[in-house]
Coordinates of C-alpha atoms in Angstrom, one line a residue:
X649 CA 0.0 0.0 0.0
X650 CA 0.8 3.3 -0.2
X651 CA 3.2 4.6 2.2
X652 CA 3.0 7.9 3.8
X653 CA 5.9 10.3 3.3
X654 CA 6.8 11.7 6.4
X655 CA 8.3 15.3 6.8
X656 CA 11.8 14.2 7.8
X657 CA 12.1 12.2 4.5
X658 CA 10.5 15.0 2.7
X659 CA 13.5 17.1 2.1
X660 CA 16.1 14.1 1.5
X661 CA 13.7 13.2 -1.5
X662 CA 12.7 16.9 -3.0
X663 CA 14.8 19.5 -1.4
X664 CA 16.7 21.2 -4.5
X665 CA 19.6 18.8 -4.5
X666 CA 23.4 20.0 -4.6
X667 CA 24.7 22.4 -7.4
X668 CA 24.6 20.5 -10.7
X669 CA 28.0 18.1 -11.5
X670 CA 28.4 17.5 -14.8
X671 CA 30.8 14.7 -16.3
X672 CA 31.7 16.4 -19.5
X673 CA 30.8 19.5 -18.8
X674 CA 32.2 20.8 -22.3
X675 CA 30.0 18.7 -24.2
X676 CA 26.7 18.5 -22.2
X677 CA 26.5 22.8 -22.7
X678 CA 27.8 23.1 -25.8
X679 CA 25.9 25.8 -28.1
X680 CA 22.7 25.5 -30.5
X681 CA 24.8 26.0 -33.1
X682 CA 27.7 24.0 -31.8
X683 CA 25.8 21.0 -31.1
X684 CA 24.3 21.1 -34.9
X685 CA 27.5 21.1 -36.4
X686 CA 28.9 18.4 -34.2
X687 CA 25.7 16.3 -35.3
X688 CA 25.9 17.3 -39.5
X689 CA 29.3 16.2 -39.4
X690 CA 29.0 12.9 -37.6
X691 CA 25.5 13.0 -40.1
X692 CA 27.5 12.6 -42.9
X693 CA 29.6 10.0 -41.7
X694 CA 27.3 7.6 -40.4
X695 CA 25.3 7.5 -43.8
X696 CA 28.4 7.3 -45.7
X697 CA 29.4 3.9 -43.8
X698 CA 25.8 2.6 -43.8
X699 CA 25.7 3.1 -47.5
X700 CA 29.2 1.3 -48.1
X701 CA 29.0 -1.3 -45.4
X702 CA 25.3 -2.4 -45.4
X703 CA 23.5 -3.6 -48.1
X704 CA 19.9 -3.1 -46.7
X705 CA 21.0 0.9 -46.3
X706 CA 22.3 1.4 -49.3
X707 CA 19.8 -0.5 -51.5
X708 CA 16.8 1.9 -49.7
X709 CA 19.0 4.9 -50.2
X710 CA 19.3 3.8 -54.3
X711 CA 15.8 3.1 -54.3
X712 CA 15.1 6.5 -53.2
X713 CA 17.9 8.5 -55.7
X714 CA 19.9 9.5 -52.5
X715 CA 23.4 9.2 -52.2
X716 CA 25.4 10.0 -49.2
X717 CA 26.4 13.1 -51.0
X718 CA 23.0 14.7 -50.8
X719 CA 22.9 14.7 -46.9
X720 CA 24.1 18.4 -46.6
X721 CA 21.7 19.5 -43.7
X722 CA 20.4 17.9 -40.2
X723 CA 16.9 18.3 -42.6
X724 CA 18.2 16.1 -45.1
X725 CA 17.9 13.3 -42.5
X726 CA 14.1 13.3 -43.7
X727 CA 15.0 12.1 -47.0
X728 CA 16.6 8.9 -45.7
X729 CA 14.1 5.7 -45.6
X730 CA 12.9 4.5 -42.1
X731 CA 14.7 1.6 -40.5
X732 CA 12.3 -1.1 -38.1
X733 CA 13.1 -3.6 -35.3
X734 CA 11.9 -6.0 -38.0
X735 CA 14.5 -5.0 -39.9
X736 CA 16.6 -6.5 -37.5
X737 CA 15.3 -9.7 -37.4
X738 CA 14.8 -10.3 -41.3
X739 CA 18.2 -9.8 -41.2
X740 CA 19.3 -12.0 -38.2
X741 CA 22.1 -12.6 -37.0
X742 CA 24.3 -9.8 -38.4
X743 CA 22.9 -8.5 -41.9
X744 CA 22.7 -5.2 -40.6
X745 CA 26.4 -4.8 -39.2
X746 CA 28.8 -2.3 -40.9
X747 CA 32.2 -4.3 -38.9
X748 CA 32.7 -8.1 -39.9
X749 CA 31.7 -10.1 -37.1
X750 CA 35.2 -10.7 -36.2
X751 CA 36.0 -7.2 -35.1
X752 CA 33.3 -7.0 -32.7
X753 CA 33.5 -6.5 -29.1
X754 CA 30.8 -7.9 -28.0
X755 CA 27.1 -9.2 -29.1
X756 CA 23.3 -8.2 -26.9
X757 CA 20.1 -10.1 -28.0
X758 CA 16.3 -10.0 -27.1
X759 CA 14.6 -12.8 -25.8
X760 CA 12.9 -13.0 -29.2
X761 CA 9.6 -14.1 -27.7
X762 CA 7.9 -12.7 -30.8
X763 CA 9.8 -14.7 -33.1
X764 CA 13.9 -14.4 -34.4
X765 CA 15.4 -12.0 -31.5
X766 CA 16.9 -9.0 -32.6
X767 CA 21.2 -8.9 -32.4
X768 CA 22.9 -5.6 -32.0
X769 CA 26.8 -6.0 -31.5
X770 CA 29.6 -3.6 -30.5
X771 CA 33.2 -2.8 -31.6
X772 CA 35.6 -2.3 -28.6
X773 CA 35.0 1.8 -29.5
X774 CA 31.4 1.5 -29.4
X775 CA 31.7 0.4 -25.3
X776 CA 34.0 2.7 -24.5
X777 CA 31.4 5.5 -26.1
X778 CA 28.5 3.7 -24.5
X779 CA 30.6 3.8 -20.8
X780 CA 31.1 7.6 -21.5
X781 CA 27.6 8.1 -22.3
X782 CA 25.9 6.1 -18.9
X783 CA 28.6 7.5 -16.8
X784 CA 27.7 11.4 -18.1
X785 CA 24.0 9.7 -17.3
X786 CA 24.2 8.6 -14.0
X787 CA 25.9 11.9 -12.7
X788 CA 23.5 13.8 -14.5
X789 CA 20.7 11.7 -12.1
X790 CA 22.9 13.0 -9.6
X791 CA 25.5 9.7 -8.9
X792 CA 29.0 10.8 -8.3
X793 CA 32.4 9.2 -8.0
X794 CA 32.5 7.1 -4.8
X795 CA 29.2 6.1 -4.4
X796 CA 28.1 2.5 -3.9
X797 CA 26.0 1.7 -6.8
X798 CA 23.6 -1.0 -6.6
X799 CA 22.8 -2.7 -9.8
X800 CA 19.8 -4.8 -9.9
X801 CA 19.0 -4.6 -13.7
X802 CA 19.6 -8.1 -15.5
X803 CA 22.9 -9.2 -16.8
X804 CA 23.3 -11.3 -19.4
X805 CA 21.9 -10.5 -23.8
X806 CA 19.8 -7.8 -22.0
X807 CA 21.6 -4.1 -22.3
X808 CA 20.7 -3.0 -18.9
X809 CA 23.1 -4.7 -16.4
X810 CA 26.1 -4.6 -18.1
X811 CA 24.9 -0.8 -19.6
X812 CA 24.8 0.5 -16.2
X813 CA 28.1 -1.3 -14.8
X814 CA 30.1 -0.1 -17.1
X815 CA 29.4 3.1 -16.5
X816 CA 29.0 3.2 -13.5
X817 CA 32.6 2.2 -13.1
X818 CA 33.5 5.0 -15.7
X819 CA 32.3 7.7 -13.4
X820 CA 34.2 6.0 -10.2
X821 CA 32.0 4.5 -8.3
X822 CA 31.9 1.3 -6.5
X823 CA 29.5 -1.0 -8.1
X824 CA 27.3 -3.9 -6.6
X825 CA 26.6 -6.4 -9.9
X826 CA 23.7 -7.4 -8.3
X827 CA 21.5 -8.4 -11.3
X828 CA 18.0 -9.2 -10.7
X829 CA 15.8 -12.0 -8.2
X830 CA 17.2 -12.8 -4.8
X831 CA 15.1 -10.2 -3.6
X832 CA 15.8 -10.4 0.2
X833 CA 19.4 -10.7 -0.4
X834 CA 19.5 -7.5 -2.2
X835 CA 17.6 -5.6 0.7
X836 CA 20.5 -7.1 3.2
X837 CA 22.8 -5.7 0.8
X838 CA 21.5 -2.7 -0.3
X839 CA 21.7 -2.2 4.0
X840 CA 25.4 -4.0 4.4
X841 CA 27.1 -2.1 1.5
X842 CA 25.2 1.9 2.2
X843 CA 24.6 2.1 -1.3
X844 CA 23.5 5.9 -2.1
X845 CA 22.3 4.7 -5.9
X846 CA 19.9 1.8 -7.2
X847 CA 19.3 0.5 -10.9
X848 CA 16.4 -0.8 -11.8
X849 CA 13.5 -1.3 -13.8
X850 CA 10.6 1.0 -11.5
X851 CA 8.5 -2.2 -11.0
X852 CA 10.8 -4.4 -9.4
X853 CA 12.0 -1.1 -7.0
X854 CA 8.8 -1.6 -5.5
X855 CA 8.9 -5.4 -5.2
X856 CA 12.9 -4.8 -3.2
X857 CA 10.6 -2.0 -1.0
X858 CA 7.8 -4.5 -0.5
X859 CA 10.1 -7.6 0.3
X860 CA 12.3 -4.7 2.8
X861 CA 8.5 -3.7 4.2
X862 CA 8.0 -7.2 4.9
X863 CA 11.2 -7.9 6.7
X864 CA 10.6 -4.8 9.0
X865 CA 13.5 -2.8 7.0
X866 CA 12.4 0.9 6.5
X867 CA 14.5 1.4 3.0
X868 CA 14.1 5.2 3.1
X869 CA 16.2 5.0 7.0
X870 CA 19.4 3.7 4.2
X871 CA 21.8 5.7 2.7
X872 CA 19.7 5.2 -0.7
X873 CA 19.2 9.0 -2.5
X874 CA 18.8 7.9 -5.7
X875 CA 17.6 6.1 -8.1
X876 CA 18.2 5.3 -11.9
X877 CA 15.1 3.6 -13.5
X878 CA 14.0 2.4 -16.9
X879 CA 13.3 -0.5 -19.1
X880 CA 9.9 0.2 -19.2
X881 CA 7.5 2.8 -19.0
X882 CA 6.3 4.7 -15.6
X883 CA 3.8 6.9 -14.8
X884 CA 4.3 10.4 -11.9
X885 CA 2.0 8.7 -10.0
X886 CA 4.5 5.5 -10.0
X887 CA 7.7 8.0 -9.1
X888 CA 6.0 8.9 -6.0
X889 CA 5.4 5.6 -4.9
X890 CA 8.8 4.4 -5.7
X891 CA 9.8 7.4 -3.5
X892 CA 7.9 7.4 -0.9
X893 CA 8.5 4.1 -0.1
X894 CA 12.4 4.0 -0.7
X895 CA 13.5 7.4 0.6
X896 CA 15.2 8.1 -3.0
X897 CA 15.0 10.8 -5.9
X898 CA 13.8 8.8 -8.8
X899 CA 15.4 9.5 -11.9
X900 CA 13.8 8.2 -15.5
X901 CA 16.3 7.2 -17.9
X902 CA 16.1 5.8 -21.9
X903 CA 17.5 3.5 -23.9
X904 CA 17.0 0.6 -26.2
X905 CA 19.6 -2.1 -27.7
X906 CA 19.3 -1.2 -31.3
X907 CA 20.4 2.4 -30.5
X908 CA 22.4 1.4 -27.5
X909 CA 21.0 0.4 -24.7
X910 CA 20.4 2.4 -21.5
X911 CA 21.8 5.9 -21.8
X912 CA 20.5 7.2 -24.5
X913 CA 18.6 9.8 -22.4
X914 CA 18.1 10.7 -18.6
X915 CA 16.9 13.1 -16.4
X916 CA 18.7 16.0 -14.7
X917 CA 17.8 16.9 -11.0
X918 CA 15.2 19.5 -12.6
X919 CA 12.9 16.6 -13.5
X920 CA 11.6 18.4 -16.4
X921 CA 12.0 16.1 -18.9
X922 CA 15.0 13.4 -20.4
X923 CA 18.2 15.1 -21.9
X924 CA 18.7 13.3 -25.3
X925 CA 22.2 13.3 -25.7
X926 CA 22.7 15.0 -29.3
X927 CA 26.4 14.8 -30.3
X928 CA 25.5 11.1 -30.2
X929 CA 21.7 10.7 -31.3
X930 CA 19.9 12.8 -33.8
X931 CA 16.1 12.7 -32.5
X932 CA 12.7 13.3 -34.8
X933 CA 9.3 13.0 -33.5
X934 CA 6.6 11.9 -36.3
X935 CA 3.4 11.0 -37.0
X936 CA 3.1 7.5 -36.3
X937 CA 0.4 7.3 -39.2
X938 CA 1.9 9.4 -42.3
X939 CA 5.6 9.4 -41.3
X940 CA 6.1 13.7 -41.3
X941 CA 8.0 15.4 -38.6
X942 CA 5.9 16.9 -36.2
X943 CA 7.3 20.1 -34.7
X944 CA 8.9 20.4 -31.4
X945 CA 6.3 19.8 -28.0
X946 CA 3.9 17.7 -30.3
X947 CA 3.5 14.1 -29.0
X948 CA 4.3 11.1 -31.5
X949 CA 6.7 8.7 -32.5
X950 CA 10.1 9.1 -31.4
X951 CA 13.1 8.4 -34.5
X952 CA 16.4 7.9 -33.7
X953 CA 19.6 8.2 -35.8
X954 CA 22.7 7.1 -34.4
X955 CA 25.9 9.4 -35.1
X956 CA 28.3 7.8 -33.6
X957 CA 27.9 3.7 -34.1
X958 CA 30.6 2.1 -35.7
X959 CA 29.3 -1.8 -35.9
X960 CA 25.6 -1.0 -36.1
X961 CA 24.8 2.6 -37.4
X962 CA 20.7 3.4 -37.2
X963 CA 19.5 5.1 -40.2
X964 CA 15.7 6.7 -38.8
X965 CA 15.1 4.2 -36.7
X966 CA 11.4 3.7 -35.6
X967 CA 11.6 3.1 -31.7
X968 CA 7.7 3.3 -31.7
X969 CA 7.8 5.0 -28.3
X970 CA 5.8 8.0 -27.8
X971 CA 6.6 11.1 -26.7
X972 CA 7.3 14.5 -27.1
X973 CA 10.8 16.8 -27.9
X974 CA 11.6 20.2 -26.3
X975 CA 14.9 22.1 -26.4
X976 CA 14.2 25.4 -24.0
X977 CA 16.4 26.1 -21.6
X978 CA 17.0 23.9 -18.7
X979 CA 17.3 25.0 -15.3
X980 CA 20.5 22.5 -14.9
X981 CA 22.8 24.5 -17.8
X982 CA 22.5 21.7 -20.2
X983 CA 21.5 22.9 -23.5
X984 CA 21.0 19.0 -25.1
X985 CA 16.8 18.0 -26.2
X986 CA 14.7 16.5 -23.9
X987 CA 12.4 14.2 -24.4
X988 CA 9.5 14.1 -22.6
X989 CA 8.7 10.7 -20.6
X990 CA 7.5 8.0 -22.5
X991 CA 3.7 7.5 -22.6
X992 CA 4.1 3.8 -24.1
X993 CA 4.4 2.3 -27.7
X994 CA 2.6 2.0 -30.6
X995 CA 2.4 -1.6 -30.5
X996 CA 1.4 -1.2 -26.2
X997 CA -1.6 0.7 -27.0
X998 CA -5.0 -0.8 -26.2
X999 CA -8.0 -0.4 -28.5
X1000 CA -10.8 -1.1 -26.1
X1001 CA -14.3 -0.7 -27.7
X1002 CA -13.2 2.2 -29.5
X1003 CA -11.2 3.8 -26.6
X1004 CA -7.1 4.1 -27.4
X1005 CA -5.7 3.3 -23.6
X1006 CA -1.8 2.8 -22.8
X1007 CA -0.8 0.6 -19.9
X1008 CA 1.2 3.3 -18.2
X1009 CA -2.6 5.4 -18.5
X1010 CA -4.3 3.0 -16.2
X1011 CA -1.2 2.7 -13.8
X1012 CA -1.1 6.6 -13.3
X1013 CA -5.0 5.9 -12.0
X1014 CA -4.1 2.6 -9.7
X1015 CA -0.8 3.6 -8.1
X1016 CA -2.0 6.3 -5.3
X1017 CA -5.7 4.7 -5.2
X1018 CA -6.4 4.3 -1.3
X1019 CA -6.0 0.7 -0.1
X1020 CA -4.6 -0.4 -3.7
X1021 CA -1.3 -2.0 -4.1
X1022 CA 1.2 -0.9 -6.7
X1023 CA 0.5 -3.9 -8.3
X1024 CA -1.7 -4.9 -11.3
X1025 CA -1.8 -6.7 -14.8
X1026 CA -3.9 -6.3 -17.6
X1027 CA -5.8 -8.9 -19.1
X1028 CA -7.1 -8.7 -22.9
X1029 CA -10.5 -11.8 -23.9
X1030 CA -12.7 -11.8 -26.8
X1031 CA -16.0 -12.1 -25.8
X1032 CA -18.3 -12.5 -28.8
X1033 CA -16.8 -9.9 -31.5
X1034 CA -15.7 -7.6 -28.4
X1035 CA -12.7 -6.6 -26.4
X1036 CA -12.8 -7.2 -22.8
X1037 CA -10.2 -5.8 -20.5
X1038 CA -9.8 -6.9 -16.7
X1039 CA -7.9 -5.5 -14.6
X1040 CA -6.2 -7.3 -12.0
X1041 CA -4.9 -5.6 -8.5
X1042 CA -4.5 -6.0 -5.0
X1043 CA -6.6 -4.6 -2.3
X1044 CA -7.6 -5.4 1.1
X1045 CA -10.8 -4.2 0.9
X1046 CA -14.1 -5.6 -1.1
X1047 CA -15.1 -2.4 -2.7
X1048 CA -12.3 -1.7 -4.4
X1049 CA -12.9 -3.1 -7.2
X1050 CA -15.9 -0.2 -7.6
X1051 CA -13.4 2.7 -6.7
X1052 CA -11.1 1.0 -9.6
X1053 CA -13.8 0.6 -12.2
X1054 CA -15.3 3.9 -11.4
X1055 CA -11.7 5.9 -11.7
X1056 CA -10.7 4.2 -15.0
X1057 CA -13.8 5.1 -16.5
X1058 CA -14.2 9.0 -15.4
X1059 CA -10.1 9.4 -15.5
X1060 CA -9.3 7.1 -18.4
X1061 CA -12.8 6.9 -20.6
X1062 CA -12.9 3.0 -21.1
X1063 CA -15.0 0.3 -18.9
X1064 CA -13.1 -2.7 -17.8
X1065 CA -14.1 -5.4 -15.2
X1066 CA -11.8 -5.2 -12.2
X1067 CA -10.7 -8.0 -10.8
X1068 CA -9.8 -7.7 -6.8
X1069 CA -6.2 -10.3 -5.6
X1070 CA -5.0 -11.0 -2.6
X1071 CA -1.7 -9.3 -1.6
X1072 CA 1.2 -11.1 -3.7
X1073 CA -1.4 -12.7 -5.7
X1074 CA -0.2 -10.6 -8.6
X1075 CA 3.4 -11.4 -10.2
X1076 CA 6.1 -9.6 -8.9
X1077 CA 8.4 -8.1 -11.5
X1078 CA 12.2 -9.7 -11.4
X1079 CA 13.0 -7.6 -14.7
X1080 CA 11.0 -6.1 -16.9
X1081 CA 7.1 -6.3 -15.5
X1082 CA 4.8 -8.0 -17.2
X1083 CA 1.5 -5.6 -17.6
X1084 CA -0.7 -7.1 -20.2
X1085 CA -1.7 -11.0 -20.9
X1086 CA -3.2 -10.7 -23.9
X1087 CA -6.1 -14.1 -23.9
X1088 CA -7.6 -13.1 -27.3
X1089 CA -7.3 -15.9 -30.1
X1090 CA -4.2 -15.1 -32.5
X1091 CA -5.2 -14.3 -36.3

């Protein structure tokens, strides 16, 4: 349940924290104008060695009457054909490299539990960058060199563990290769070790603060102050849980394997939004329907181009993650994009009689509900030629399924069947979370 934030934790978790560090400062306030010319440059040269090193690039490019030669502007991006995760997988294992296999560092996979998983590799130069850019992320979520950093995102083919490691060793600080599960073992540690950071994805941070409820630890009496979480998308209403209950900042940041993985954006102790790294990732928002750019503070699909890949350069790639890009002034002196927090995916959203509805739209109405757990999942039937949509959560009380159905209809517009669990009944999240089970037959 909902924990209540008492005033001596109040300032550790929103007081205005210390004067901004930055870990390149150079680069993260560089110019307008600077930035744009860092970005044509690197521009240039990521579509020259698509076009010369991968077939599927510079087949679209012909197909199109571009050559690398007409990129003279960051506009000219716009001309350049769209690349998709299916892309990736039609080309499994490594059709889409631009470094023979035998010069790569190291390979990352999905789990490729929607068919051929999708393989992004690196060059030894590509982790160093990718080290630079996490470290430059954690301290702009306000980690700094000596701080005990617990890592509970997965190790292994998933980007996150290993992501966050290495850069958490590039800033200097002491790191706790936790990974996920274990649960109880990481509260001890999370205690034993004073860590002042924690990784995560924001689901399983609440299952650690449950599991440390439950053994009579109060996390937010820890030296925890912040914490780093992503790998899937979170609602305000979710931050202030996670806060409440841990005694932390929480900090979102971005990332996804074909760009990266985890550092592709972050926020900055202002909260106001995820700094997009530029001199590394050239970001368009467009309509998810036609494919035009949308202009600045318009929600849609987020693009990415990578500028400085060398074994797996993104032309336009189509993350299908919405949000929105703003590039005012920020009150921590960076001068790099932000992107506003990801509402969900294309391929999350929900069409429920009519009604578009994201996952992270019905979490913002659960998490914060009076005697509702944190906890919940989504469950998708056909029922004649209908969609039905249950929603399962936990409550302690029997009319909470009425306060549930009542708030996701006046808050959210849709009807759904609620579904009232026991405490734990709903699966806890060692990773990612699961949010939707989707029952309805397959086409």
């Amino acid at each position: 349940m909902t924990a209540m934030l008492q005033p001596r934790y109040a300032s550790k978790i929103h007081a205005r924290a210390r004067p901004t560090e930055y870990f390149h400062e150079s680069l993260e306030t560089l110019s307008r104008a600077a930035l744009e010319k860092v970005q044509l440059r690197r521009l240039r040269a990521t579509v020259k060695r698509a076009f010369e090193a991968v077939p599927l690039h510079r087949r679209r490019m012909e197909a199109a009457g571009i050559t690398p030669r007409d990129v003279r502007t960051l506009d000219d991006v716009r001309s350049l054909p769209f690349t998709l995760k299916s892309d990736l997988r039609e080309h499994y294992p490594f059709g889409l490299f631009a470094r023979p296999r035998t010069k790569l560092a190291r390979l990352h996979a999905s789990s490729g539990t929607t068919g051929k998983p999708t393989v992004v590799g690196y060059t030894r130069h590509d982790i160093a960058l990718w080290a630079g850019l996490m470290a430059r992320s954690l301290a702009c979520a306000g980690a700094r060199a000596g701080d005990v950093v617990h890592n509970a995102y997965g190790y292994g083919l998933f980007t996150g563990g290993l992501g966050a490691h290495y850069g958490a060793e590039r800033l200097g600080a002491t790191v706790v290769p936790m990974s996920g599960g274990s649960t109880e073992r990481q509260v001890m540690l999370i205690r034993d070790f004073g860590a002042r950071v924690l990784c995560a994805t924001p689901s399983y941070a609440l299952n650690i603060a449950e599991v440390a409820e439950r053994e009579g630890l109060d996390l937010r009496t820890t030296s925890l102050q912040v914490g780093v979480f992503g790998a899937e998308p979170w609602s305000e209403a979710m931050r202030r849980e996670i806060e409440s209950r841990l005694g932390l900042r929480a900090f979102d940041i971005y990332g996804l394997s074909e760009i990266m993985g985890p550092g592709v954006a972050v926020e900055c102790e202002a909260q106001d939004g995820l700094h997009g790294w530029e001199d590394h990732f050239l970001f368009e928002v467009i309509d998810p329907q036609t494919g035009q750019p949308l202009a600045d503070g318009e929600s849609g699909e987020l693009v990415i181009t990578t500028l400085t890949k060398q074994a797996l350069p993104m032309l336009r790639y189509r993350t299908r993650d919405i949000t929105r890009l703003a590039r005012r002034a920020c009150a921590c002196g960076r001068t790099h994009a932000r992107l506003q927090r990801i509402t969900g995916r294309n391929d999350d959203m929900l069409i429920i009689r009519g009604v578009n509805v994201y996952p992270s739209q019905i979490e913002a109405v659960l998490v914060g509900l009076p005697g509702i757990a944190p906890h919940y999942q989504l469950v998708l039937e056909r029922k004649g030629s209908l969609d039905e949509l249950t929603i399962e959560v936990e409550a302690s009380d029997a009319g909470a399924a009425e306060r549930v159905r009542h708030h996701v209809k006046s808050m959210i517009g849709v009807s759904a069947a609620v579904k009232v669990m026991k405490p734990g009944e709903v699966p806890r999240s060692q990773g990612k979370a699961v949010r939707v089970r989707d029952l309805r037959p397959k086409a």
